[in-house]
Short mmCIF file of C-alpha atoms in Angstrom, two decimals:
data_model
loop_
_atom_site.label_atom_id
_atom_site.label_comp_id
_atom_site.label_asym_id
_atom_site.label_seq_id
_atom_site.Cartn_x
_atom_site.Cartn_y
_atom_site.Cartn_z
CA MET C 1 -40.97 101.68 -42.34
CA ILE C 2 -43.04 105.18 -42.28
CA ARG C 3 -40.16 106.86 -40.87
CA ARG C 4 -37.93 105.34 -43.52
CA TYR C 5 -40.15 106.21 -46.23
CA GLY C 6 -40.75 109.52 -45.38
CA ARG C 7 -36.90 110.35 -45.02
CA ARG C 8 -36.26 108.62 -48.74
CA ALA C 9 -38.80 110.74 -50.05
CA ALA C 10 -37.54 114.26 -48.50
CA VAL C 11 -34.18 112.94 -49.80
CA ARG C 12 -35.16 112.54 -53.20
CA ARG C 13 -37.39 115.93 -52.92
CA ALA C 14 -34.00 117.82 -51.96
CA LEU C 15 -32.03 116.00 -54.91
CA PHE C 16 -34.84 116.56 -57.38
CA GLY C 17 -34.97 120.17 -55.99
CA PHE C 18 -30.86 120.58 -56.08
CA GLY C 19 -31.05 119.07 -59.89
CA LEU C 20 -33.07 121.69 -60.77
CA TYR C 21 -31.08 124.33 -59.62
CA LEU C 22 -28.01 122.86 -61.49
CA ILE C 23 -29.80 122.62 -64.68
CA PRO C 24 -29.86 126.28 -66.16
CA ILE C 25 -26.44 126.46 -64.86
CA ALA C 26 -25.33 123.07 -67.13
CA LEU C 27 -27.22 124.57 -70.31
CA PRO C 28 -25.06 125.74 -73.13
CA ALA C 29 -24.68 129.84 -72.86
CA ALA C 30 -27.09 131.31 -75.64
CA ILE C 31 -26.16 131.46 -79.30
CA PRO C 32 -25.87 135.41 -79.82
CA GLY C 33 -28.39 136.71 -83.07
CA PRO C 34 -26.58 137.29 -86.09
CA ARG C 35 -24.45 140.75 -86.46
CA ALA C 36 -26.57 143.90 -88.11
CA ALA C 37 -24.53 143.96 -91.90
CA GLU C 38 -21.72 146.65 -92.17
CA PRO C 39 -23.00 149.48 -93.75
CA VAL C 40 -21.47 149.27 -97.35
CA ARG C 41 -18.91 151.97 -98.22
CA LEU C 42 -19.70 154.21 -101.24
CA LEU C 43 -16.47 156.19 -101.87
CA MET C 44 -17.96 159.76 -103.94
CA LEU C 45 -14.62 160.61 -105.79
CA GLY C 46 -14.99 164.52 -106.77
CA ASP C 47 -14.40 168.32 -106.72
CA SER C 48 -16.16 171.33 -104.77
CA ILE C 49 -19.68 169.89 -105.76
CA THR C 50 -18.69 166.75 -104.33
CA ALA C 51 -16.89 168.76 -101.30
CA GLY C 52 -19.86 170.94 -100.68
CA TYR C 53 -18.28 174.18 -101.48
CA GLY C 54 -19.81 177.11 -99.51
CA LEU C 55 -22.23 174.47 -97.54
CA ASP C 56 -22.58 173.30 -94.04
CA HIS C 57 -21.47 169.77 -93.75
CA ALA C 58 -24.68 168.29 -93.19
CA GLU C 59 -25.77 169.93 -96.54
CA ALA C 60 -23.25 168.78 -98.73
CA LEU C 61 -23.50 166.18 -101.86
CA PRO C 62 -22.60 163.35 -100.17
CA ARG C 63 -24.36 163.68 -96.68
CA ARG C 64 -27.54 163.96 -98.79
CA LEU C 65 -27.14 161.52 -100.51
CA GLU C 66 -26.14 159.19 -97.63
CA ALA C 67 -29.47 160.41 -95.60
CA LEU C 68 -31.58 159.75 -98.86
CA LEU C 69 -29.86 156.26 -99.18
CA ARG C 70 -30.88 156.02 -95.53
CA GLU C 71 -34.85 156.65 -95.71
CA ALA C 72 -34.95 154.56 -98.68
CA GLY C 73 -33.69 151.53 -96.28
CA ALA C 74 -29.64 150.74 -97.63
CA ALA C 75 -27.34 150.92 -95.30
CA VAL C 76 -24.98 152.87 -96.85
CA THR C 77 -21.58 155.21 -95.65
CA VAL C 78 -20.48 157.91 -98.20
CA VAL C 79 -16.94 158.70 -97.88
CA ASP C 80 -16.69 161.96 -99.24
CA ALA C 81 -13.43 162.11 -101.55
CA GLY C 82 -14.38 165.49 -103.05
CA VAL C 83 -11.66 168.08 -103.40
CA SER C 84 -12.43 171.42 -104.43
CA GLY C 85 -10.16 172.50 -107.50
CA ASP C 86 -9.72 168.95 -108.87
CA THR C 87 -9.68 168.49 -112.04
CA THR C 88 -9.85 164.79 -113.69
CA ALA C 89 -5.87 164.40 -113.73
CA GLY C 90 -6.05 165.77 -109.72
CA GLY C 91 -8.78 162.71 -109.16
CA ARG C 92 -6.11 160.61 -111.18
CA SER C 93 -3.26 160.95 -109.35
CA ARG C 94 -5.29 160.50 -105.94
CA LEU C 95 -7.13 157.52 -106.66
CA ASP C 96 -5.14 155.24 -104.66
CA TRP C 97 -4.93 157.55 -101.64
CA ALA C 98 -8.77 157.73 -101.88
CA LEU C 99 -9.29 153.94 -102.19
CA ALA C 100 -7.20 153.62 -99.11
CA ASP C 101 -10.72 154.33 -97.36
CA ASP C 102 -11.75 150.54 -99.25
CA PRO C 103 -14.59 151.35 -100.90
CA GLN C 104 -16.88 148.99 -101.67
CA ALA C 105 -18.45 150.88 -104.98
CA VAL C 106 -17.40 154.40 -106.53
CA ILE C 107 -19.00 157.13 -107.47
CA VAL C 108 -16.73 159.02 -110.13
CA ALA C 109 -18.20 162.90 -110.66
CA LEU C 110 -15.30 164.68 -112.13
CA GLY C 111 -14.86 167.00 -115.32
CA GLY C 112 -16.08 170.28 -114.11
CA ASN C 113 -13.25 172.00 -113.28
CA ASP C 114 -11.68 170.70 -116.85
CA GLY C 115 -14.63 172.21 -118.41
CA LEU C 116 -13.76 175.67 -116.85
CA ARG C 117 -10.35 175.52 -117.09
CA GLY C 118 -10.83 174.39 -121.08
CA VAL C 119 -8.68 171.08 -120.62
CA PRO C 120 -8.54 169.58 -124.08
CA PRO C 121 -11.66 166.87 -123.93
CA ALA C 122 -8.79 164.62 -125.23
CA GLU C 123 -7.02 164.68 -121.72
CA THR C 124 -10.04 164.63 -119.41
CA TYR C 125 -11.12 161.29 -121.45
CA ALA C 126 -7.45 159.94 -120.99
CA ASN C 127 -7.80 160.76 -117.31
CA LEU C 128 -10.92 159.78 -116.71
CA SER C 129 -10.63 156.18 -118.80
CA ASP C 130 -7.78 155.66 -116.23
CA ILE C 131 -9.40 156.11 -113.20
CA LEU C 132 -12.14 153.26 -114.44
CA ALA C 133 -9.74 150.99 -116.01
CA ARG C 134 -8.38 151.18 -112.18
CA LEU C 135 -11.67 150.69 -110.73
CA LYS C 136 -12.38 148.15 -112.70
CA ALA C 137 -9.21 145.91 -112.31
CA ARG C 138 -9.94 146.05 -108.88
CA GLY C 139 -13.67 144.71 -109.16
CA LEU C 140 -15.43 148.22 -107.96
CA PRO C 141 -18.44 148.95 -109.01
CA VAL C 142 -18.54 152.43 -110.50
CA LEU C 143 -21.28 155.24 -111.24
CA LEU C 144 -19.57 157.74 -113.62
CA ALA C 145 -21.41 160.96 -113.35
CA GLY C 146 -20.78 163.26 -116.75
CA MET C 147 -20.68 167.11 -116.83
CA LEU C 148 -21.33 169.23 -119.40
CA ALA C 149 -18.77 172.47 -120.11
CA PRO C 150 -19.74 176.30 -120.02
CA PRO C 151 -21.54 177.63 -123.36
CA ASN C 152 -18.78 180.66 -123.41
CA LEU C 153 -15.98 177.83 -124.42
CA GLY C 154 -18.10 177.39 -127.85
CA ALA C 155 -20.28 174.89 -129.41
CA ASP C 156 -17.39 172.78 -130.70
CA TYR C 157 -15.78 172.39 -127.11
CA GLY C 158 -19.06 171.86 -125.63
CA ARG C 159 -19.98 168.97 -128.17
CA GLU C 160 -16.25 167.22 -127.46
CA PHE C 161 -16.35 167.85 -124.03
CA SER C 162 -19.74 165.92 -123.87
CA GLU C 163 -19.05 163.03 -126.05
CA THR C 164 -15.92 162.31 -123.86
CA PHE C 165 -18.41 160.97 -121.29
CA GLN C 166 -20.68 159.37 -123.78
CA ARG C 167 -17.44 157.35 -125.43
CA LEU C 168 -16.54 156.43 -121.90
CA ALA C 169 -20.02 155.37 -121.31
CA ARG C 170 -19.83 153.02 -124.54
CA GLU C 171 -16.32 151.50 -123.48
CA TYR C 172 -17.18 150.98 -119.77
CA PRO C 173 -20.87 149.54 -119.92
CA GLU C 174 -20.62 147.73 -116.82
CA ALA C 175 -20.57 151.32 -115.08
CA VAL C 176 -23.69 153.03 -113.95
CA PHE C 177 -23.99 155.99 -116.16
CA TYR C 178 -25.72 159.30 -115.09
CA PRO C 179 -25.09 161.83 -117.83
CA PHE C 180 -25.07 164.89 -115.95
CA LEU C 181 -24.20 165.36 -112.36
CA LEU C 182 -26.05 169.35 -112.04
CA ASP C 183 -29.12 167.77 -114.41
CA GLY C 184 -32.22 169.91 -112.96
CA VAL C 185 -29.68 172.36 -111.03
CA ALA C 186 -27.40 174.20 -113.23
CA GLY C 187 -28.84 177.29 -114.37
CA GLU C 188 -31.22 177.95 -111.91
CA PRO C 189 -30.85 180.88 -109.91
CA SER C 190 -32.99 179.34 -106.50
CA LEU C 191 -30.51 176.37 -106.86
CA ASN C 192 -27.14 177.75 -106.72
CA GLN C 193 -24.97 179.83 -105.13
CA PRO C 194 -23.96 183.47 -105.88
CA ASP C 195 -21.42 182.64 -108.19
CA ARG C 196 -24.10 180.45 -110.29
CA ILE C 197 -21.41 177.33 -110.49
CA HIS C 198 -21.77 175.61 -106.53
CA PRO C 199 -25.47 174.14 -105.98
CA ASN C 200 -26.77 175.63 -102.36
CA ALA C 201 -28.47 173.37 -100.33
CA ARG C 202 -31.51 173.14 -101.99
CA GLY C 203 -29.63 172.48 -105.19
CA ALA C 204 -27.01 170.29 -103.36
CA GLU C 205 -30.27 167.79 -102.00
CA GLU C 206 -32.02 168.15 -105.71
CA VAL C 207 -28.61 167.20 -107.23
CA ALA C 208 -29.13 163.59 -104.47
CA ARG C 209 -32.67 163.37 -105.17
CA ARG C 210 -32.21 163.11 -108.99
CA MET C 211 -29.55 160.75 -108.79
CA LEU C 212 -30.73 158.27 -106.14
CA PRO C 213 -31.99 155.82 -108.39
CA ALA C 214 -29.03 155.49 -110.38
CA VAL C 215 -27.01 155.35 -107.45
CA ARG C 216 -29.36 152.25 -106.10
CA ARG C 217 -28.42 150.86 -109.20
CA LEU C 218 -24.63 150.81 -108.26
CA LEU C 219 -25.34 149.65 -104.97
CA SER C 220 -27.59 146.84 -106.44
CA LYS C 221 -24.07 145.19 -108.26
CA VAL C 222 -22.20 145.49 -104.76
CA GLN C 223 -21.32 141.62 -103.79
CA GLY C 224 -23.62 140.64 -101.73
CA GLY C 225 -25.92 143.56 -101.39
#
């Protein structure tokens, strides 16, 4: 009896040990944790200021804005859609091409070259209104960055040009309005390149810093943001 019991106990121990060995294999695979959210794609449709004329790639406004947003904890990729010399008409004509990057929000930063060339404010208005209407139809949150005309074109032209952006802000109240893209930088020699038009590296950083709160309001409008 003792031997039989000993053999049975040994068999039970062996089977028990074998069962423990099998249990981990029978358990389902670990459930992976949630994937990190993809960065929001923020398109910046602009001219040479957006394109970073005269600056290294890392010093350009889109890159500095992206860096500040990420430092603030926002997962954002700023897509540079700046073309040096572009007018509002040029931005209007290439809008669909720029949207091929499938952005979730858009900054419209055009108009500087219209002012430099003395484009009639009515044309600037028509071009920007068309851009904003098309973005609205796509359900894309927008930030409209205003611009001022150079003083050598006269006070009347300057008023009409500035009013163009104010009018658009009233007609598209859902858009975030940043009245002057170069606020705090225009006219400051230490923040501009020798041409006195384009921000230098410090100037681009200052533009990004000043417009950051408005851009964060824009991002708050992104679905799921």
